[in-house]
Short mmCIF file of C-alpha atoms and ligand atoms in Angstrom, two decimals:
data_model
loop_
_atom_site.label_atom_id
_atom_site.label_comp_id
_atom_site.label_asym_id
_atom_site.label_seq_id
_atom_site.Cartn_x
_atom_site.Cartn_y
_atom_site.Cartn_z
CA MET A 21 -7.43 21.98 9.38
CA PRO A 22 -9.95 19.63 10.96
CA ASN A 23 -9.22 18.16 14.38
CA GLN A 24 -6.76 20.74 15.58
CA LYS A 25 -5.17 19.71 18.80
CA GLY A 26 -2.03 20.56 20.69
CA SER A 27 -1.14 23.92 22.10
CA PHE A 28 1.40 26.62 21.52
CA HIS A 29 3.76 27.96 24.11
CA ILE A 30 3.16 31.57 25.03
CA MET A 31 6.22 33.77 25.36
CA ALA A 32 6.41 36.52 27.94
CA ALA A 33 5.76 39.94 26.43
CA ALA A 34 9.35 41.03 27.18
CA GLU A 35 10.62 38.25 24.93
CA LEU A 36 8.51 39.28 21.99
CA LYS A 37 11.04 40.96 19.80
CA GLU A 38 11.32 40.22 16.12
CA PRO A 39 13.24 37.07 15.23
CA VAL A 40 16.72 37.28 13.73
CA VAL A 41 16.11 34.40 11.31
CA THR A 42 12.84 32.60 10.61
CA LEU A 43 13.49 28.97 9.71
CA SER A 44 9.84 27.92 9.94
CA ALA A 45 8.02 25.42 7.75
CA GLY A 46 5.73 28.26 6.60
CA PRO A 47 4.65 30.96 6.52
CA VAL A 48 8.17 32.03 5.66
CA ALA A 49 10.18 35.22 5.43
CA ALA A 50 9.29 36.75 2.05
CA TYR A 51 11.82 37.96 -0.52
CA PRO A 52 12.40 41.75 -0.40
CA ARG A 53 11.16 42.14 -3.99
CA VAL A 54 7.90 40.44 -3.00
CA LEU A 55 7.44 42.82 -0.08
CA ARG A 56 8.11 45.77 -2.38
CA ALA A 57 5.56 44.49 -4.88
CA MET A 58 2.94 44.07 -2.17
CA SER A 59 3.34 47.71 -1.19
CA ARG A 60 2.53 48.93 -4.70
CA PRO A 61 -0.66 51.00 -5.21
CA ILE A 62 -3.91 49.01 -5.19
CA PRO A 63 -5.66 49.45 -8.55
CA TYR A 64 -9.41 49.10 -9.05
CA ASP A 65 -9.94 45.46 -10.00
CA TYR A 66 -11.96 46.39 -13.12
CA ASP A 67 -9.43 48.91 -14.33
CA PRO A 68 -8.17 47.46 -17.64
CA TYR A 69 -4.62 47.78 -16.32
CA PHE A 70 -5.35 45.32 -13.53
CA GLN A 71 -7.42 42.98 -15.72
CA HIS A 72 -4.55 42.62 -18.17
CA PHE A 73 -2.01 42.37 -15.36
CA TYR A 74 -4.04 39.59 -13.72
CA GLU A 75 -4.21 37.64 -16.99
CA GLY A 76 -0.45 38.00 -17.30
CA VAL A 77 0.12 36.68 -13.78
CA THR A 78 -2.03 33.59 -14.43
CA LYS A 79 -0.01 32.91 -17.61
CA LYS A 80 3.29 33.41 -15.81
CA ALA A 81 2.09 30.96 -13.16
CA ALA A 82 1.27 28.47 -15.92
CA LYS A 83 4.85 28.80 -17.14
CA ALA A 84 6.19 28.03 -13.66
CA LEU A 85 3.78 25.11 -13.33
CA LYS A 86 4.57 23.95 -16.91
CA VAL A 87 0.88 23.69 -17.83
CA LYS A 88 -0.91 24.87 -20.97
CA ASP A 89 -3.82 26.76 -19.40
CA PRO A 90 -3.49 29.93 -17.30
CA ALA A 91 -3.45 28.98 -13.62
CA LEU A 92 -6.53 29.29 -11.46
CA ILE A 93 -6.06 31.69 -8.57
CA LEU A 94 -8.32 31.45 -5.53
CA HIS A 95 -8.16 34.39 -3.16
CA VAL A 96 -7.97 32.34 -0.02
CA GLU A 97 -5.08 30.55 1.65
CA PRO A 98 -4.24 27.06 0.36
CA ALA A 99 -5.97 25.24 3.23
CA ALA A 100 -9.25 26.76 2.02
CA ALA A 101 -8.46 25.99 -1.62
CA ILE A 102 -7.96 22.32 -0.75
CA GLU A 103 -11.23 22.20 1.16
CA ALA A 104 -12.87 23.94 -1.80
CA ALA A 105 -11.38 21.35 -4.16
CA ALA A 106 -13.07 18.61 -2.13
CA ALA A 107 -16.40 20.45 -2.42
CA SER A 108 -16.10 21.12 -6.14
CA LEU A 109 -14.61 17.85 -7.33
CA ILE A 110 -16.14 15.13 -5.15
CA GLY A 111 -19.69 14.34 -6.23
CA PRO A 112 -22.35 12.41 -4.31
CA ASN A 113 -21.63 9.24 -6.31
CA ASP A 114 -17.87 9.33 -5.99
CA THR A 115 -15.69 6.89 -4.11
CA VAL A 116 -12.54 8.54 -2.82
CA LEU A 117 -9.18 6.97 -2.08
CA ASN A 118 -7.51 9.09 0.58
CA LEU A 119 -3.78 8.66 1.09
CA ALA A 120 -2.73 9.63 4.60
CA SER A 121 0.91 9.72 5.59
CA GLY A 122 0.58 12.78 7.78
CA VAL A 123 -1.64 15.42 9.31
CA TYR A 124 -2.70 17.07 6.04
CA GLY A 125 -3.36 13.76 4.32
CA LYS A 126 -5.48 12.55 7.21
CA GLY A 127 -7.25 15.90 7.38
CA PHE A 128 -8.40 15.72 3.76
CA GLY A 129 -10.45 12.63 4.61
CA TYR A 130 -12.59 14.68 7.02
CA TRP A 131 -13.33 17.24 4.31
CA SER A 132 -14.02 14.51 1.78
CA ALA A 133 -16.54 12.92 4.16
CA ARG A 134 -18.93 15.83 3.60
CA TYR A 135 -19.19 15.11 -0.14
CA HIS A 136 -18.27 11.55 -1.08
CA LYS A 137 -20.38 8.43 -1.33
CA ASP A 138 -17.66 6.26 0.15
CA MET A 139 -14.01 6.50 1.08
CA VAL A 140 -11.16 4.04 1.12
CA GLU A 141 -8.18 5.19 3.15
CA ILE A 142 -4.58 4.06 3.15
CA GLU A 143 -2.91 5.31 6.29
CA VAL A 144 0.73 4.73 7.17
CA PRO A 145 2.62 5.86 10.30
CA PHE A 146 3.33 9.58 10.02
CA ASN A 147 7.09 9.05 9.59
CA GLU A 148 6.62 6.84 6.51
CA ALA A 149 5.54 7.39 2.91
CA ILE A 150 2.69 5.83 0.90
CA ASP A 151 3.73 2.70 -0.98
CA PRO A 152 2.56 2.89 -4.62
CA ALA A 153 1.89 -0.87 -4.54
CA SER A 154 -0.76 -0.27 -1.87
CA VAL A 155 -2.48 2.19 -4.20
CA ALA A 156 -2.49 -0.38 -7.01
CA ALA A 157 -3.91 -2.96 -4.56
CA ALA A 158 -6.67 -0.55 -3.50
CA PHE A 159 -7.77 -0.12 -7.14
CA LYS A 160 -7.84 -3.87 -7.57
CA GLN A 161 -10.18 -4.21 -4.59
CA ARG A 162 -12.24 -1.13 -5.36
CA PRO A 163 -12.39 -0.43 -9.11
CA ASP A 164 -15.08 2.17 -8.31
CA ILE A 165 -12.48 4.60 -6.90
CA LYS A 166 -13.02 7.87 -8.79
CA VAL A 167 -10.96 10.46 -6.91
CA VAL A 168 -7.57 10.00 -5.23
CA SER A 169 -6.15 12.55 -2.82
CA LEU A 170 -2.42 12.82 -2.15
CA VAL A 171 -0.31 15.24 -0.14
CA HIS A 172 3.05 15.38 -1.86
CA HIS A 173 4.98 16.79 1.10
CA ASP A 174 3.14 16.30 4.38
CA THR A 175 4.81 19.25 6.09
CA PRO A 176 4.06 18.36 9.74
CA SER A 177 6.12 15.18 9.13
CA GLY A 178 8.68 16.59 6.69
CA THR A 179 8.22 13.56 4.45
CA ILE A 180 7.74 13.20 0.69
CA ASN A 181 5.35 10.80 -1.04
CA PRO A 182 6.21 9.16 -4.39
CA ALA A 183 3.82 11.31 -6.41
CA ARG A 184 5.10 10.27 -9.84
CA GLU A 185 4.58 6.55 -9.23
CA ILE A 186 1.21 7.05 -7.57
CA GLY A 187 0.08 9.42 -10.34
CA LYS A 188 0.82 6.83 -13.00
CA ILE A 189 -1.28 4.19 -11.22
CA VAL A 190 -4.18 6.59 -10.74
CA ARG A 191 -4.11 7.57 -14.41
CA ASP A 192 -3.95 3.92 -15.54
CA HIS A 193 -7.21 3.35 -13.66
CA GLY A 194 -8.88 6.44 -15.11
CA ALA A 195 -9.42 8.10 -11.74
CA LEU A 196 -8.81 11.77 -10.90
CA LEU A 197 -5.83 12.79 -8.79
CA LEU A 198 -5.80 15.75 -6.43
CA VAL A 199 -2.32 16.73 -5.25
CA ASP A 200 -1.54 19.08 -2.38
CA ALA A 201 1.86 20.46 -3.39
CA VAL A 202 1.62 23.51 -1.15
CA SER A 203 5.00 23.00 0.53
CA SER A 204 6.90 21.25 -2.26
CA PHE A 205 6.20 23.12 -5.51
CA GLY A 206 8.90 25.72 -6.07
CA GLY A 207 11.31 23.97 -3.73
CA MET A 208 11.80 20.77 -5.69
CA ASP A 209 11.17 19.28 -9.10
CA ILE A 210 7.43 18.62 -9.07
CA HIS A 211 4.78 19.86 -11.51
CA PRO A 212 1.24 18.77 -12.38
CA ALA A 213 2.36 16.78 -15.44
CA ASP A 214 5.07 14.94 -13.47
CA CYS A 215 2.45 13.28 -11.29
CA GLU A 216 -0.46 13.44 -13.77
CA ALA A 217 -2.38 15.59 -11.30
CA ASP A 218 -5.90 16.69 -12.24
CA ILE A 219 -5.95 19.29 -9.49
CA PHE A 220 -2.57 20.53 -8.28
CA ILE A 221 -2.69 23.04 -5.48
CA THR A 222 0.10 25.29 -4.30
CA GLY A 223 0.62 28.78 -2.98
CA PRO A 224 3.20 31.54 -2.68
CA GLY A 225 3.68 31.27 1.10
CA LYS A 226 6.05 28.32 1.37
CA CYS A 227 8.94 27.44 -0.97
CA LEU A 228 8.27 30.36 -3.31
CA GLY A 229 9.01 32.86 -0.54
CA GLY A 230 5.84 34.95 -0.74
CA ALA A 231 2.87 35.71 1.52
CA PRO A 232 0.37 32.98 2.43
CA GLY A 233 -2.92 34.60 1.37
CA ILE A 234 -3.77 33.17 -2.07
CA SER A 235 -3.78 29.77 -3.78
CA VAL A 236 -2.53 28.80 -7.20
CA ILE A 237 -4.05 25.80 -8.88
CA ALA A 238 -3.65 23.81 -12.08
CA VAL A 239 -6.82 22.01 -13.17
CA SER A 240 -6.99 19.43 -15.97
CA ASP A 241 -9.74 19.36 -18.59
CA ARG A 242 -10.95 16.09 -17.09
CA ALA A 243 -11.27 17.66 -13.65
CA TRP A 244 -13.20 20.65 -15.05
CA ALA A 245 -15.57 18.26 -16.81
CA HIS A 246 -16.08 16.29 -13.60
CA MET A 247 -16.81 19.47 -11.62
CA GLU A 248 -19.20 20.72 -14.29
CA ALA A 249 -21.07 17.41 -14.07
CA ASN A 250 -21.18 17.54 -10.26
CA PRO A 251 -24.65 18.84 -9.29
CA LYS A 252 -23.39 19.66 -5.80
CA ALA A 253 -20.34 21.68 -6.86
CA PRO A 254 -20.57 25.09 -5.11
CA ARG A 255 -21.70 28.11 -7.11
CA ALA A 256 -22.02 31.78 -6.12
CA SER A 257 -19.25 31.21 -3.60
CA ILE A 258 -15.77 32.65 -3.26
CA LEU A 259 -14.72 29.01 -2.85
CA SER A 260 -16.31 27.87 -6.15
CA TYR A 261 -13.75 26.57 -8.62
CA LEU A 262 -16.32 26.87 -11.41
CA ASP A 263 -17.09 30.52 -10.61
CA TRP A 264 -13.41 31.44 -10.89
CA LYS A 265 -12.67 29.25 -13.94
CA ASP A 266 -12.61 32.06 -16.52
CA ALA A 267 -11.59 34.90 -14.21
CA TRP A 268 -8.07 34.86 -15.66
CA ARG A 269 -9.35 36.43 -18.90
CA HIS A 270 -9.03 40.21 -19.06
CA ASP A 271 -12.45 40.46 -20.73
CA LYS A 272 -14.28 38.44 -18.05
CA SER A 273 -15.50 39.62 -14.70
CA PHE A 274 -14.29 38.52 -11.30
CA PRO A 275 -16.98 36.68 -9.32
CA PHE A 276 -15.70 38.41 -6.17
CA THR A 277 -12.97 40.94 -5.41
CA PRO A 278 -9.49 39.50 -5.96
CA SER A 279 -6.80 40.07 -3.31
CA VAL A 280 -4.97 42.70 -5.32
CA ALA A 281 -1.93 43.17 -3.06
CA GLU A 282 -1.43 39.41 -2.88
CA VAL A 283 -1.57 39.18 -6.67
CA ASN A 284 1.05 41.94 -6.89
CA GLY A 285 3.20 39.92 -4.51
CA PHE A 286 2.63 36.70 -6.40
CA ASP A 287 3.78 38.32 -9.65
CA ALA A 288 7.09 39.18 -7.94
CA VAL A 289 7.29 35.66 -6.49
CA LEU A 290 7.07 34.23 -10.00
CA ASP A 291 9.70 36.66 -11.32
CA GLN A 292 12.00 35.69 -8.47
CA TYR A 293 11.56 31.97 -9.24
CA LEU A 294 11.78 32.19 -13.03
CA ASP A 295 14.62 34.73 -13.10
CA GLU A 296 16.80 32.69 -10.76
CA GLY A 297 15.93 29.52 -12.68
CA PRO A 298 13.90 26.68 -11.16
CA GLU A 299 16.77 24.15 -11.31
CA LYS A 300 18.98 26.45 -9.28
CA VAL A 301 16.21 27.06 -6.77
CA TRP A 302 15.57 23.31 -6.26
CA LYS A 303 19.30 22.69 -5.93
CA ARG A 304 19.79 25.14 -3.08
CA HIS A 305 16.74 23.76 -1.26
CA ALA A 306 18.12 20.22 -1.58
CA LEU A 307 21.64 21.18 -0.53
CA THR A 308 20.43 23.13 2.51
CA ALA A 309 18.32 20.16 3.62
CA ARG A 310 21.16 17.68 3.06
CA ALA A 311 23.62 19.78 5.04
CA THR A 312 21.05 20.20 7.82
CA ARG A 313 20.37 16.45 8.01
CA ALA A 314 24.10 15.68 8.15
CA GLY A 315 24.50 18.16 11.01
CA VAL A 316 21.50 16.79 12.91
CA LEU A 317 22.80 13.21 12.66
CA ALA A 318 26.38 14.21 13.56
CA MET A 319 25.05 15.75 16.79
CA GLY A 320 23.59 12.36 17.70
CA LEU A 321 20.00 13.41 17.03
CA GLN A 322 17.49 11.47 14.94
CA LEU A 323 15.53 12.46 11.89
CA TRP A 324 11.77 12.01 12.16
CA ALA A 325 11.58 10.38 8.70
CA LYS A 326 11.96 6.62 8.89
CA THR A 327 14.48 6.66 6.07
CA GLU A 328 16.48 9.59 4.81
CA SER A 329 15.28 8.88 1.26
CA ILE A 330 11.81 10.24 2.13
CA ALA A 331 13.08 13.27 4.08
CA SER A 332 11.87 16.48 2.45
CA PRO A 333 14.29 18.88 0.75
CA THR A 334 12.16 21.77 2.01
CA THR A 335 11.71 20.88 5.70
CA THR A 336 13.81 18.84 8.10
CA ALA A 337 11.84 17.22 10.92
CA VAL A 338 13.97 16.28 13.92
CA ARG A 339 12.78 13.81 16.54
CA ILE A 340 12.65 15.31 20.05
CA PRO A 341 15.09 13.38 22.23
CA GLU A 342 13.91 11.73 25.48
CA GLY A 343 13.82 13.94 28.56
CA VAL A 344 13.34 17.30 26.86
CA THR A 345 10.31 18.99 25.30
CA ASP A 346 9.89 20.54 21.89
CA SER A 347 8.86 23.87 23.38
CA ALA A 348 11.94 24.01 25.67
CA ILE A 349 14.22 23.59 22.65
CA ILE A 350 12.27 25.97 20.45
CA ASP A 351 12.08 28.64 23.16
CA ALA A 352 15.81 28.37 23.89
CA ALA A 353 16.71 28.67 20.19
CA ARG A 354 14.46 31.71 19.95
CA GLN A 355 15.75 33.38 23.11
CA ILE A 356 19.48 32.74 22.70
CA PHE A 357 19.82 33.00 18.93
CA GLY A 358 16.64 34.67 17.69
CA VAL A 359 16.11 31.64 15.44
CA VAL A 360 12.57 30.41 14.84
CA PHE A 361 11.79 26.72 14.29
CA SER A 362 8.35 25.14 13.82
CA THR A 363 6.69 22.66 16.15
CA GLY A 364 4.86 19.61 14.85
CA ARG A 365 1.10 19.75 14.22
CA ASN A 366 -1.73 17.69 15.66
CA ASP A 367 -0.46 14.11 15.79
CA THR A 368 3.19 15.10 15.33
CA MET A 369 2.97 17.89 17.96
CA GLY A 370 5.50 17.37 20.74
CA LYS A 371 7.28 14.57 18.89
CA LEU A 372 9.41 16.63 16.52
CA LEU A 373 10.54 20.11 15.61
CA ARG A 374 10.88 21.38 12.08
CA ILE A 375 13.58 23.38 10.36
CA GLY A 376 12.22 24.98 7.22
CA HIS A 377 14.31 25.34 4.07
CA MET A 378 11.94 27.46 2.05
CA GLY A 379 12.45 30.44 -0.24
CA LEU A 380 14.88 33.05 1.05
CA VAL A 381 16.39 30.78 3.74
CA ALA A 382 16.88 27.77 1.47
CA GLU A 383 20.56 28.71 1.39
CA PRO A 384 23.28 26.39 2.72
CA VAL A 385 24.54 28.93 5.27
CA TYR A 386 21.22 28.57 7.08
CA ALA A 387 21.96 24.88 7.63
CA VAL A 388 24.90 26.04 9.76
CA VAL A 389 22.66 28.59 11.48
CA ALA A 390 20.04 25.91 12.19
CA ILE A 391 22.57 23.43 13.58
CA THR A 392 24.12 26.14 15.77
CA ALA A 393 20.74 27.20 17.17
CA LEU A 394 19.46 23.64 17.64
CA GLY A 395 22.66 22.30 19.17
CA GLY A 396 23.21 25.44 21.23
CA ALA A 397 19.66 25.27 22.59
CA LEU A 398 20.10 21.64 23.60
CA ARG A 399 23.42 22.42 25.28
CA LYS A 400 21.78 25.26 27.20
CA LEU A 401 19.18 22.72 28.37
CA GLY A 402 21.96 20.59 29.81
CA ARG A 403 22.22 17.97 27.07
CA LYS A 404 25.55 16.66 25.89
CA VAL A 405 25.59 17.60 22.22
CA ASP A 406 28.66 17.88 20.02
CA VAL A 407 27.70 21.08 18.20
CA SER A 408 31.05 21.39 16.42
CA ALA A 409 30.64 17.91 14.97
CA GLY A 410 27.23 19.03 13.67
CA ILE A 411 28.59 22.21 12.12
CA ASN A 412 31.51 20.33 10.61
CA ALA A 413 29.25 17.71 9.05
CA ALA A 414 27.05 20.43 7.55
CA LEU A 415 30.10 22.26 6.18
CA GLN A 416 31.44 19.08 4.64
CA VAL A 417 28.22 18.58 2.70
CA ILE A 418 28.30 22.19 1.54
CA GLU A 419 31.96 22.03 0.55
CA ALA A 420 31.47 18.81 -1.40
CA ALA A 421 28.60 20.27 -3.44
C1 PLP B 505 0.91 24.97 4.61
C2 PLP B 505 0.21 23.83 4.00
C3 PLP B 505 -1.14 23.87 3.66
C4 PLP B 505 -2.02 25.02 3.97
O1 PLP B 505 -1.49 26.24 3.65
P1 PLP B 505 -2.01 27.51 4.46
O2 PLP B 505 -1.12 28.60 4.00
O3 PLP B 505 -1.83 27.17 5.92
O4 PLP B 505 -3.41 27.68 4.10
C5 PLP B 505 -1.70 22.77 3.06
N1 PLP B 505 -0.98 21.67 2.81
C6 PLP B 505 0.31 21.58 3.13
C7 PLP B 505 1.04 20.30 2.83
C8 PLP B 505 0.95 22.66 3.74
O5 PLP B 505 2.25 22.57 4.08
#
């Protein structure tokens, strides 16, 4: 990500034992069946077995994404796939509307700057969401906007943007919409068609409970046409969308070596998601987040999100109270309970901590674990926190579900 700042606390070597529970905002603890799949033998990528298997995985991904075409897989982590989308999609004559409600949204603007002709940016405080009316107003002022970039869930803030409403406005104006759904797809009800996305980027390493090494992308026909017409779109590059466009077909070659073990893992990720049933998966993410928020509030702490309605069902960001640091809380939770939380990132670093509800740990019992570790850490640091009230509030939400 551009403009990295902030620092990480370094634990003493003696404290470096494996965590008991990882409640991070990604990468996350992977499902056992995913780990088993990743340890399968590595076939030669041009062995017909693997070529057919790969085609099957891209079709299974299309089923999960609810799109007609096999999904595009890029063999890089999602951050690189988003940067690559900027390079492939944004041509030298394009005006971009960048929507920034958090660190990832803001960061996309720096990537876009390398390729666009001009950029309009709507930036809101990083605990708020983008107002669709502001997007409509931007189009009114700048009818030349050709590409719009939106982060659905800006993870370092734990906030959700109204992708459906924004997508409709973008489509009405005939522009192309790029959606970063890396930390929301698989954990809540969002698909490319829901928000009329032309490029919809996600990956296995967040809500789907896999490893973070590859990216999974749905591309519309309009976006392919725009990339094909872009004279500056990268070619002969592992980051080229166009080079990888037909790689899903068993009778086509791979432009570069695919990450075979990651593809094995992704196949298991998709089975896990589709076998359990997406509705059930979204429901347990939402319930875990709701129970966690209730517990946080009952302990007298504040959510980072300005209103609870924009708080993410896959990550709960908690404001750091006055007089204590994020790293003191996180270290205490880790040392006493073996529970891992995430810090903020860049502009949210130091202001909040994040409790992830993604994949394997998007289970209500982990709301109780999170509240115990968070409240217990604060108590250890000498704060007056009613941990039992927090646990009780979380349990009430779970029992009422
Ligand atoms: C995690 C994340 C990314 C990047 O994913 P990596 O696995 O770090 O490459 C991009 N966007 C959002 C919103 C994310 O949460």
